[in-house]
Short mmCIF file of C-alpha atoms in Angstrom, two decimals:
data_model
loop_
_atom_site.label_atom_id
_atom_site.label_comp_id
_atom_site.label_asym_id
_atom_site.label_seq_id
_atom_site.Cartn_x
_atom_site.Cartn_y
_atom_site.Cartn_z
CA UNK A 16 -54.21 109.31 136.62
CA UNK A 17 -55.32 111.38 139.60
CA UNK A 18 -52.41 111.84 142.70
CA UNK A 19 -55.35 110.27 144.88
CA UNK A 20 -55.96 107.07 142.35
CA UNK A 21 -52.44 106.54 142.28
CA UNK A 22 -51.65 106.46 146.11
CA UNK A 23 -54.46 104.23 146.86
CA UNK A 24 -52.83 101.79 143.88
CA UNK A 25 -49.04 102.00 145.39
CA UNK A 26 -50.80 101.76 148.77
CA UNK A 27 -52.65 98.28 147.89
CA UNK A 28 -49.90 96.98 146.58
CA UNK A 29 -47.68 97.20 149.62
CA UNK A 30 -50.30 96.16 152.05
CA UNK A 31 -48.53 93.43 154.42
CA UNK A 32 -45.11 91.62 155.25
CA UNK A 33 -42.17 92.77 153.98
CA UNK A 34 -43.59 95.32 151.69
CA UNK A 35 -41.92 96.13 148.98
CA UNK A 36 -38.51 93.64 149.94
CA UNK A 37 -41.20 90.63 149.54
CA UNK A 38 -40.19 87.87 146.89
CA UNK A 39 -42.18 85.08 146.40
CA UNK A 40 -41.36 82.62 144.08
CA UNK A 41 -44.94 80.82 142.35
CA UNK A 42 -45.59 77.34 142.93
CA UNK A 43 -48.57 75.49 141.28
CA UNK A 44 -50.96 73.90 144.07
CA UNK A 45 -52.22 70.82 143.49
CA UNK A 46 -55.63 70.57 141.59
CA UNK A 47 -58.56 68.80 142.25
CA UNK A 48 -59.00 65.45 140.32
CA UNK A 49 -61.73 66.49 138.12
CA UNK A 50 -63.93 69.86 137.96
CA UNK A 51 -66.62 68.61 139.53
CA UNK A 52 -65.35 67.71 142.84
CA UNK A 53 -67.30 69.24 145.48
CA UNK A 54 -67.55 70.16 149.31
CA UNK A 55 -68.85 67.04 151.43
CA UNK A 56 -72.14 67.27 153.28
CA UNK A 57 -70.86 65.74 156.46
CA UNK A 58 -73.81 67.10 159.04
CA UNK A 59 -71.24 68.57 160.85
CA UNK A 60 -72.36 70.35 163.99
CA UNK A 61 -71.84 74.24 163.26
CA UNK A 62 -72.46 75.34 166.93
CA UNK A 63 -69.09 74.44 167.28
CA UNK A 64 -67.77 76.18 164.78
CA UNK A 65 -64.19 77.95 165.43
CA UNK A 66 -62.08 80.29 163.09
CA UNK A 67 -58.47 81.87 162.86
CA UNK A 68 -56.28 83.42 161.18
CA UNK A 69 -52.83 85.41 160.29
CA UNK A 70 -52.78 88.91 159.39
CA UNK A 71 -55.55 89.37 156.87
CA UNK A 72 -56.66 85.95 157.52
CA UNK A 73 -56.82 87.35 161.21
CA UNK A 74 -58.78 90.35 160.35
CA UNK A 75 -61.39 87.93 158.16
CA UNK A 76 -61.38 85.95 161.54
CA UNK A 77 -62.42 88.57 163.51
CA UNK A 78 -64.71 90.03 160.84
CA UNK A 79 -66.33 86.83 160.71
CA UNK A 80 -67.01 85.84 164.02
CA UNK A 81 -68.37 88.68 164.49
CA UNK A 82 -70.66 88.62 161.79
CA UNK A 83 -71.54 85.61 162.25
CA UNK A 84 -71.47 85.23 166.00
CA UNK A 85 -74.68 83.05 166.23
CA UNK A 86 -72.37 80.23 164.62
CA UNK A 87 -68.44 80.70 165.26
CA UNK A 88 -67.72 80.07 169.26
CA UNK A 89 -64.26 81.07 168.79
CA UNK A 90 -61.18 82.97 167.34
CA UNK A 91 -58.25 82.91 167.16
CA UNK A 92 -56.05 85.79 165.90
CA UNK A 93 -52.18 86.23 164.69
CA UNK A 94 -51.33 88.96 164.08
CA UNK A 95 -54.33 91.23 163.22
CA UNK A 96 -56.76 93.56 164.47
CA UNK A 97 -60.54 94.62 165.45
CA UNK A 98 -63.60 94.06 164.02
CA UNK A 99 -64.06 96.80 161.54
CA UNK A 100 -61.04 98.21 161.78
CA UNK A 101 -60.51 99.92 158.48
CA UNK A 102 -63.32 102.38 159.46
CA UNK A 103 -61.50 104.28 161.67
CA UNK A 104 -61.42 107.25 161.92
CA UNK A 105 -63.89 108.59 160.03
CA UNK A 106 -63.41 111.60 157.85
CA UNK A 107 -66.36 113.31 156.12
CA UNK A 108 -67.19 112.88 153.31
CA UNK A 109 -65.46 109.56 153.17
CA UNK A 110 -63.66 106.70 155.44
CA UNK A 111 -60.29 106.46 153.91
CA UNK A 112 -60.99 102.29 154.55
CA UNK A 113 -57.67 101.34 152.64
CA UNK A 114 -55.36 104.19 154.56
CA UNK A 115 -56.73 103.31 157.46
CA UNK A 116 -55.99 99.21 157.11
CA UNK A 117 -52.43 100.42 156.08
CA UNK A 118 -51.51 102.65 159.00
CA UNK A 119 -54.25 102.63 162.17
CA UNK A 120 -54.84 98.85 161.21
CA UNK A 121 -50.83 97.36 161.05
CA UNK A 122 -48.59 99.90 162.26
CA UNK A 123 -49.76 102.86 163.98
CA UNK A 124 -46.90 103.97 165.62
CA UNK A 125 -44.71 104.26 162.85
CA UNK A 126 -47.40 105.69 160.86
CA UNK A 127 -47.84 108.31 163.84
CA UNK A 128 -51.88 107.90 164.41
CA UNK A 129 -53.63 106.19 167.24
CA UNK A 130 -54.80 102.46 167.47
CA UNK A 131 -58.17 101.19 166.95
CA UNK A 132 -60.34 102.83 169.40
CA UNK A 133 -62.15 99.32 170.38
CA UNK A 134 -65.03 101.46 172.14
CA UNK A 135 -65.75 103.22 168.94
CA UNK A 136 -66.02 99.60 167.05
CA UNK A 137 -68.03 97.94 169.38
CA UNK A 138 -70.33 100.76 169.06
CA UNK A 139 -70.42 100.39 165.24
CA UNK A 140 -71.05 96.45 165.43
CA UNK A 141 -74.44 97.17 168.39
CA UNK A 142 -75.98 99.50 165.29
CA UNK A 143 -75.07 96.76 162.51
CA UNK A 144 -76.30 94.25 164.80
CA UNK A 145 -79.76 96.69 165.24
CA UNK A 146 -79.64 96.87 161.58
CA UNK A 147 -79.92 93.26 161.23
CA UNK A 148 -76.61 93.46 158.89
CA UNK A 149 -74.30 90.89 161.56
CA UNK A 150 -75.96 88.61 164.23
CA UNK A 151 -76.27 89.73 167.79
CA UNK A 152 -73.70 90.95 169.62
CA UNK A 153 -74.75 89.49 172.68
CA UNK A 154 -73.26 86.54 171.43
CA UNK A 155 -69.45 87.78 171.69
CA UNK A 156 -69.99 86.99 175.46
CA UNK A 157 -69.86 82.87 174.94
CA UNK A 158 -67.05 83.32 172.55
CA UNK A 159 -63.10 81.94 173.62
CA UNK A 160 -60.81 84.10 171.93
CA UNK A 161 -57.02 83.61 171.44
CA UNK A 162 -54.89 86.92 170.40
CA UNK A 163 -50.70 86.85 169.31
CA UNK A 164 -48.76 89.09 168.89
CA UNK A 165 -44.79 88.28 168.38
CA UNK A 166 -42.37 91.02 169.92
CA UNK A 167 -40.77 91.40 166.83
CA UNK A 168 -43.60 92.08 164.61
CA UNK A 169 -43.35 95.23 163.29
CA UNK A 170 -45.83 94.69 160.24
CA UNK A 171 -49.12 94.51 162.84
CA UNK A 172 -48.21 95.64 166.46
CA UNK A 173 -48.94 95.09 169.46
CA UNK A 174 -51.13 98.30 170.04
CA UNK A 175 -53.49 96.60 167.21
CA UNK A 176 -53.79 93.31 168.74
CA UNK A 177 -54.43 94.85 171.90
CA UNK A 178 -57.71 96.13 171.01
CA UNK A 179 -59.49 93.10 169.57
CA UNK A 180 -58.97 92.03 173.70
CA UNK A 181 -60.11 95.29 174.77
CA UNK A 182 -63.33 95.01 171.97
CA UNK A 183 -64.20 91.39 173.80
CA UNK A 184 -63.80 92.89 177.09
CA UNK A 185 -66.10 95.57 176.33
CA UNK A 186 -68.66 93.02 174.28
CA UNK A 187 -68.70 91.37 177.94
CA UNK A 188 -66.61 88.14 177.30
CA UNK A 189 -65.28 86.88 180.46
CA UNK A 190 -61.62 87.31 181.05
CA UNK A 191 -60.62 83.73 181.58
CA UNK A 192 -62.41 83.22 177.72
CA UNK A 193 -59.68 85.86 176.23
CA UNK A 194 -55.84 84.46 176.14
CA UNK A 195 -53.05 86.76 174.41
CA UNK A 196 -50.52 85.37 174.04
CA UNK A 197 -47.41 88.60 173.78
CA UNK A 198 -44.13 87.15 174.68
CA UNK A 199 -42.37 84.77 171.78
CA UNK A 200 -39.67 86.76 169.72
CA UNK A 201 -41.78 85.65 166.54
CA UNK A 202 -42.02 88.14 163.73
CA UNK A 203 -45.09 88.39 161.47
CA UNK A 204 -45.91 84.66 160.95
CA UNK A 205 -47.94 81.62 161.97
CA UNK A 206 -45.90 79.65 164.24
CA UNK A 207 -44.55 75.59 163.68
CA UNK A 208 -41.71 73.38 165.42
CA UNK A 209 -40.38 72.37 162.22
CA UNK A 210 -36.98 72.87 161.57
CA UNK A 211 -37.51 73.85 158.03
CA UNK A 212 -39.28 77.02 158.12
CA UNK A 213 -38.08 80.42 158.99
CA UNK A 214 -36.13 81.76 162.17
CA UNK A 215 -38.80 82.68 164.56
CA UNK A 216 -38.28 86.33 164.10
CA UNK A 217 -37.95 86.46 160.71
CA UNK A 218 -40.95 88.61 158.42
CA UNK A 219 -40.57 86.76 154.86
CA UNK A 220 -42.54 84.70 152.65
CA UNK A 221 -43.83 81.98 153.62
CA UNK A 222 -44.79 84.06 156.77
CA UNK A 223 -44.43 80.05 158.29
CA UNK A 224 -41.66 80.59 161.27
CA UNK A 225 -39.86 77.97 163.55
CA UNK A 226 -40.75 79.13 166.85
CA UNK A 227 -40.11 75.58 169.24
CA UNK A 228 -44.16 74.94 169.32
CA UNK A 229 -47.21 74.07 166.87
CA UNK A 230 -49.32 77.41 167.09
CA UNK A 231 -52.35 76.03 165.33
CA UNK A 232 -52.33 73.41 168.70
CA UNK A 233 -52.43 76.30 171.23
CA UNK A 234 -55.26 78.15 169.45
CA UNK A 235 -57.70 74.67 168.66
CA UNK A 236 -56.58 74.38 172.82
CA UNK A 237 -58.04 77.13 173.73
CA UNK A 238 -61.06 77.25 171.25
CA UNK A 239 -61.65 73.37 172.56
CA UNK A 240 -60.67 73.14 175.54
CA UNK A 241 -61.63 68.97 175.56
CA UNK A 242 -58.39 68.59 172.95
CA UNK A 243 -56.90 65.40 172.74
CA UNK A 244 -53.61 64.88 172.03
CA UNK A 245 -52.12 65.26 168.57
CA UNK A 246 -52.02 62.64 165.94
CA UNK A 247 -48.55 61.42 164.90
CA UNK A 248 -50.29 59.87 161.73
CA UNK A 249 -53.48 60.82 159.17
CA UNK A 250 -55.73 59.21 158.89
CA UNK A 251 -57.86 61.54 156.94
CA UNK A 252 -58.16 62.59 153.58
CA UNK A 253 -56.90 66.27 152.55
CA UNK A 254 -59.64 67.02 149.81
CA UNK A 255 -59.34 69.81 147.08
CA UNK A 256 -63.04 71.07 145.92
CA UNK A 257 -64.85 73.41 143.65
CA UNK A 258 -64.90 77.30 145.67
CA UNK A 259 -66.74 78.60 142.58
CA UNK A 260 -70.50 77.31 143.45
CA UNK A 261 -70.28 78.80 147.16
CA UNK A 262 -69.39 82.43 145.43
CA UNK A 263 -72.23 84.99 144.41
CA UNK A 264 -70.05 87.89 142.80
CA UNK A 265 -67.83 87.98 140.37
CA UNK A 266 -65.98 90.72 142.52
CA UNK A 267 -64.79 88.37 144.94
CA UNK A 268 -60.87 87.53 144.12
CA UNK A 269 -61.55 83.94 145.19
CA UNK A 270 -59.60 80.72 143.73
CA UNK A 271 -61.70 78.22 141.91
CA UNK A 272 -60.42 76.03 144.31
CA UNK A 273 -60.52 75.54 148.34
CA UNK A 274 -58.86 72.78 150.55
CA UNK A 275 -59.94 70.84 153.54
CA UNK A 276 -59.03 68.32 155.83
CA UNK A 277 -61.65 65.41 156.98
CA UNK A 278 -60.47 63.41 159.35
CA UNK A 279 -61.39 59.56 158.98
CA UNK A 280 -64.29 59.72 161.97
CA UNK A 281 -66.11 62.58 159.88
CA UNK A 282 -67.59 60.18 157.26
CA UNK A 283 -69.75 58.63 160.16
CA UNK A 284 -69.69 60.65 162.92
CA UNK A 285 -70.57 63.95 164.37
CA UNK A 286 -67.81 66.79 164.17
CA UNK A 287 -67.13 69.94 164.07
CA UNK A 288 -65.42 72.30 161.71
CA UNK A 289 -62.18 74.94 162.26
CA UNK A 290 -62.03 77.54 159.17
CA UNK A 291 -57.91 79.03 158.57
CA UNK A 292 -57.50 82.06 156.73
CA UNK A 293 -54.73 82.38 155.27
CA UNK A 294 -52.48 85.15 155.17
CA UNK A 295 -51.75 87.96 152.75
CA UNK A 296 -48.76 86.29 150.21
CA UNK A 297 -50.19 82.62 151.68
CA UNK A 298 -52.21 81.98 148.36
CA UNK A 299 -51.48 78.72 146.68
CA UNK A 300 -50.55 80.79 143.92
CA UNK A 301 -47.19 81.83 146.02
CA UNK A 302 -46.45 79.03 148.24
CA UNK A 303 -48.28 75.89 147.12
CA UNK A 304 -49.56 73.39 149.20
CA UNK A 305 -47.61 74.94 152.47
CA UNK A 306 -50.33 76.96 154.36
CA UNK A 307 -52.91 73.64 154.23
CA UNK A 308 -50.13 71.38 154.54
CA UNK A 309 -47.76 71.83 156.99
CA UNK A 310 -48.96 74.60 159.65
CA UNK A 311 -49.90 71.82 161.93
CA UNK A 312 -53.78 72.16 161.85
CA UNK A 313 -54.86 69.11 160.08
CA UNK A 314 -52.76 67.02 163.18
CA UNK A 315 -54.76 68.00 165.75
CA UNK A 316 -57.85 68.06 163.94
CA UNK A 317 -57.25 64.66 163.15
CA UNK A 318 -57.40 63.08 166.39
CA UNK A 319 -60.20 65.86 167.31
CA UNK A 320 -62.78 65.48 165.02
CA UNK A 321 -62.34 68.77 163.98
CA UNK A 322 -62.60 69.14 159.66
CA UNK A 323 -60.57 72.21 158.67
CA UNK A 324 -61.69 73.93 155.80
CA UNK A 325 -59.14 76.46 154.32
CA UNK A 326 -60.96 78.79 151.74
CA UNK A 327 -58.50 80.58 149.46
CA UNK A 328 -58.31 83.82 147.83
CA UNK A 329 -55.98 84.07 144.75
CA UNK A 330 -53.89 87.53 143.81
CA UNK A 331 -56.04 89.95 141.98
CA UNK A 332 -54.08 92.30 139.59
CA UNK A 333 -56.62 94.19 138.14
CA UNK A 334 -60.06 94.79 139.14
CA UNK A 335 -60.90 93.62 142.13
CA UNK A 336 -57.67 95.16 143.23
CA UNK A 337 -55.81 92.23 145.23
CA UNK A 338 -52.44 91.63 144.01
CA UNK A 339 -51.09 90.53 147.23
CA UNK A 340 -53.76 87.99 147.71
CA UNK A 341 -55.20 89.60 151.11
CA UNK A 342 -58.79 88.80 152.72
CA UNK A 343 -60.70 91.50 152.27
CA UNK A 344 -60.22 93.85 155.83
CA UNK A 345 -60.82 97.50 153.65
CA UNK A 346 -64.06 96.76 151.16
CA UNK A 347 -61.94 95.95 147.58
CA UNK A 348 -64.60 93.40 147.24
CA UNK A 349 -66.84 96.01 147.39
CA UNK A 350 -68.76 97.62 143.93
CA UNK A 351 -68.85 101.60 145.71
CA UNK A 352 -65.62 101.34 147.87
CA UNK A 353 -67.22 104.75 150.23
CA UNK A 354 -70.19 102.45 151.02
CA UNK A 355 -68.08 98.85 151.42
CA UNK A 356 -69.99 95.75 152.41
CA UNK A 357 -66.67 93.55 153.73
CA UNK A 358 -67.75 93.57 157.27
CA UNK A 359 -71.24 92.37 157.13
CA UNK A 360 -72.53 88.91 156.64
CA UNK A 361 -73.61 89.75 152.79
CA UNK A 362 -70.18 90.68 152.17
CA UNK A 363 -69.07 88.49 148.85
CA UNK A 364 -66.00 86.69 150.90
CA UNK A 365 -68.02 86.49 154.55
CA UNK A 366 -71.47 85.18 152.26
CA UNK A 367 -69.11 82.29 150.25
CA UNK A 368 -67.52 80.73 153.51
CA UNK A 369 -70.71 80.58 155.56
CA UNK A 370 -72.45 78.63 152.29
CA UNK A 371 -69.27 76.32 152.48
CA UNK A 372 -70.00 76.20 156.28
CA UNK A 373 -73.78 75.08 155.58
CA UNK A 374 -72.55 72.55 152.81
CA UNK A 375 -70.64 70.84 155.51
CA UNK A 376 -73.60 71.19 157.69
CA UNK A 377 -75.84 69.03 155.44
CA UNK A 378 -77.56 65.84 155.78
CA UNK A 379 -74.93 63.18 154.64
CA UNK A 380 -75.46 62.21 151.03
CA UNK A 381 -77.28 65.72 150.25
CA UNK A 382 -76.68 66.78 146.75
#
């Protein structure tokens, strides 16, 4: 095997956390009662549509509501980086997309190259935009945005996070749209109250860390500002439903199944819809039900009319190359990886969540 093959195959398979010193132990998600339960058409109202995400999950966030900025109104981001990141810089003949995600897009400093240069991205999104490949990016300027980075992260720094504020800024989002949030001792992790997950600096598996507050609260606070207050009981339904039908490629390194949470009011009324991407290691493959289950999301959706839909991807050992689980930040989704298609709306991962996203949009009763 080529020197070149095999550092790109070592490479992916230390992308994110703990690297090589992550253990994860597999636990078997629950599975939906019978194959042909499906996503509900609940005539949600996608104009308020919100996303976030940690790490990976945080990139996809970005990617997507940028993409997509005609129907996501917000973001929030743990933990990860700029639209587009992976593209920088350049180098001719080819973008090293994967080097780049592992060293300009996590860790720049140790890997001793610059940040993101947000200029440079925002640039790249006005000619995708041109080219009719994303939506508008005139949109970016109604969009509330919430950015974290912990202090003890060292997996995706601060410098990273820093530029998906200065991209917004740039895009002409108003300052009081943008919070970033910079000064918990939280390592690389989405962020509970519960006193059985991980210290709050910690960097292991589940990548679910005690920090004294409900994260997923702040960010649906800032997305919606109108939040009520959280639900001590659910009244929803957690529903687990067929991924496969929303996926065009075979290329994808999606589960067969997805989650989401409809809260009781959703059957009747109008609502709107929060999409989590998970992390990098988060797969129901690795920790079971724990990402959909206990981050805190589904509380404050409940009493919010919010449903939260939490696509999955599943480890990939082969071909797409995915062992670790990731969203898809570099193009291994992609057919040619020097010509990748992860950042626009056709890409395979961006495509399947938006059709999920129209599926809850239907009439009620729509087959």
């Amino acid at each position: 095997m080529p020197h070149f093959c095999r550092t790109i195959l070592l490479a992916a398979g230390l992308l994110l956390a703990s690297h090589a010193r992550a253990v994860t132990t597999s636990v078997k998600p629950p599975a939906p009662k019978s194959e042909a339960d499906a996503l509900p058409a609940l005539q949600v109202d996608l104009r308020q549509t919100t996303v976030s995400g940690l790490s990976s999950g945080g990139y996809m966030a970005a990617q997507f509501a940028v993409a997509y900025s005609a129907t996501v109104s917000g973001a929030g981001i743990v933990a990860g980086g700029p639209y587009y990141c992976a593209s920088q810089p350049g180098r001719f003949p080819f973008i090293a997309y994967l080097n780049n995600a592992l060293t300009t897009c996590m860790n720049p400093g140790d890997a001793q190259v610059p940040p993101p240069d947000a200029a440079g991205l925002l640039r790249a999104a006005n000619d995708f935009a041109r080219d009719k490949l994303i939506d508008d990016t005139a949109n970016l300027q109604r969009q509330r945005i919430y950015l974290f980075s912990g202090t003890r992260d060292q997996t995706v720094t601060r410098p990273v996070v820093e530029q998906v504020a200065r991209f917004y800024q740039l895009a002409g989002t108003p300052a009081a749209q943008i919070r970033f949030a910079d000064t918990v001792a939280a390592g690389h992790a989405i962020l509970t109250d519960s006193l059985q997950d991980a210290p709050c600096d910690s960097t292991q598996p589940p990548f679910i860390n005690n920090c004294g507050f409900v994260q997923a609260r702040e960010i649906l606070q800032h997305l919606y500002p109108d939040l009520q207050p959280t639900s001590g009981t659910l009244k929803g339904k957690l529903i687990a439903f067929n991924q496969r039908g929303f996926i065009k490629s075979s290329y994808s390194s999606m589960g067969n199944t997805g989650y989401a949470y409809v809260p009781a009011a959703c059957n009747s009324e109008s609502c709107r819809v929060h999409v989590v991407f998970h992390g990098c290691l988060q797969t129901t493959q690795a920790i079971g039900d724990k990402f959909y289950t206990r981050t805190g999301y589904n509380q404050v959706a409940d009493a919010n009319k919010i449903v939260v839909l939490y696509p999955q991807v599943e480890p990939s050992p082969i071909y797409p190359y995915n062992p670790k689980g990731c969203w898809d930040f570099w193009g291994y989704t992609s057919i040619n990886p020097y010509v990748p298609e992860f950042y626009r709306k056709s890409g395979t991962q961006m495509e399947a969540v938006k059709n999920m996203l129209d599926r809850l949009a239907a009439r009620r009763g729509a087959h």
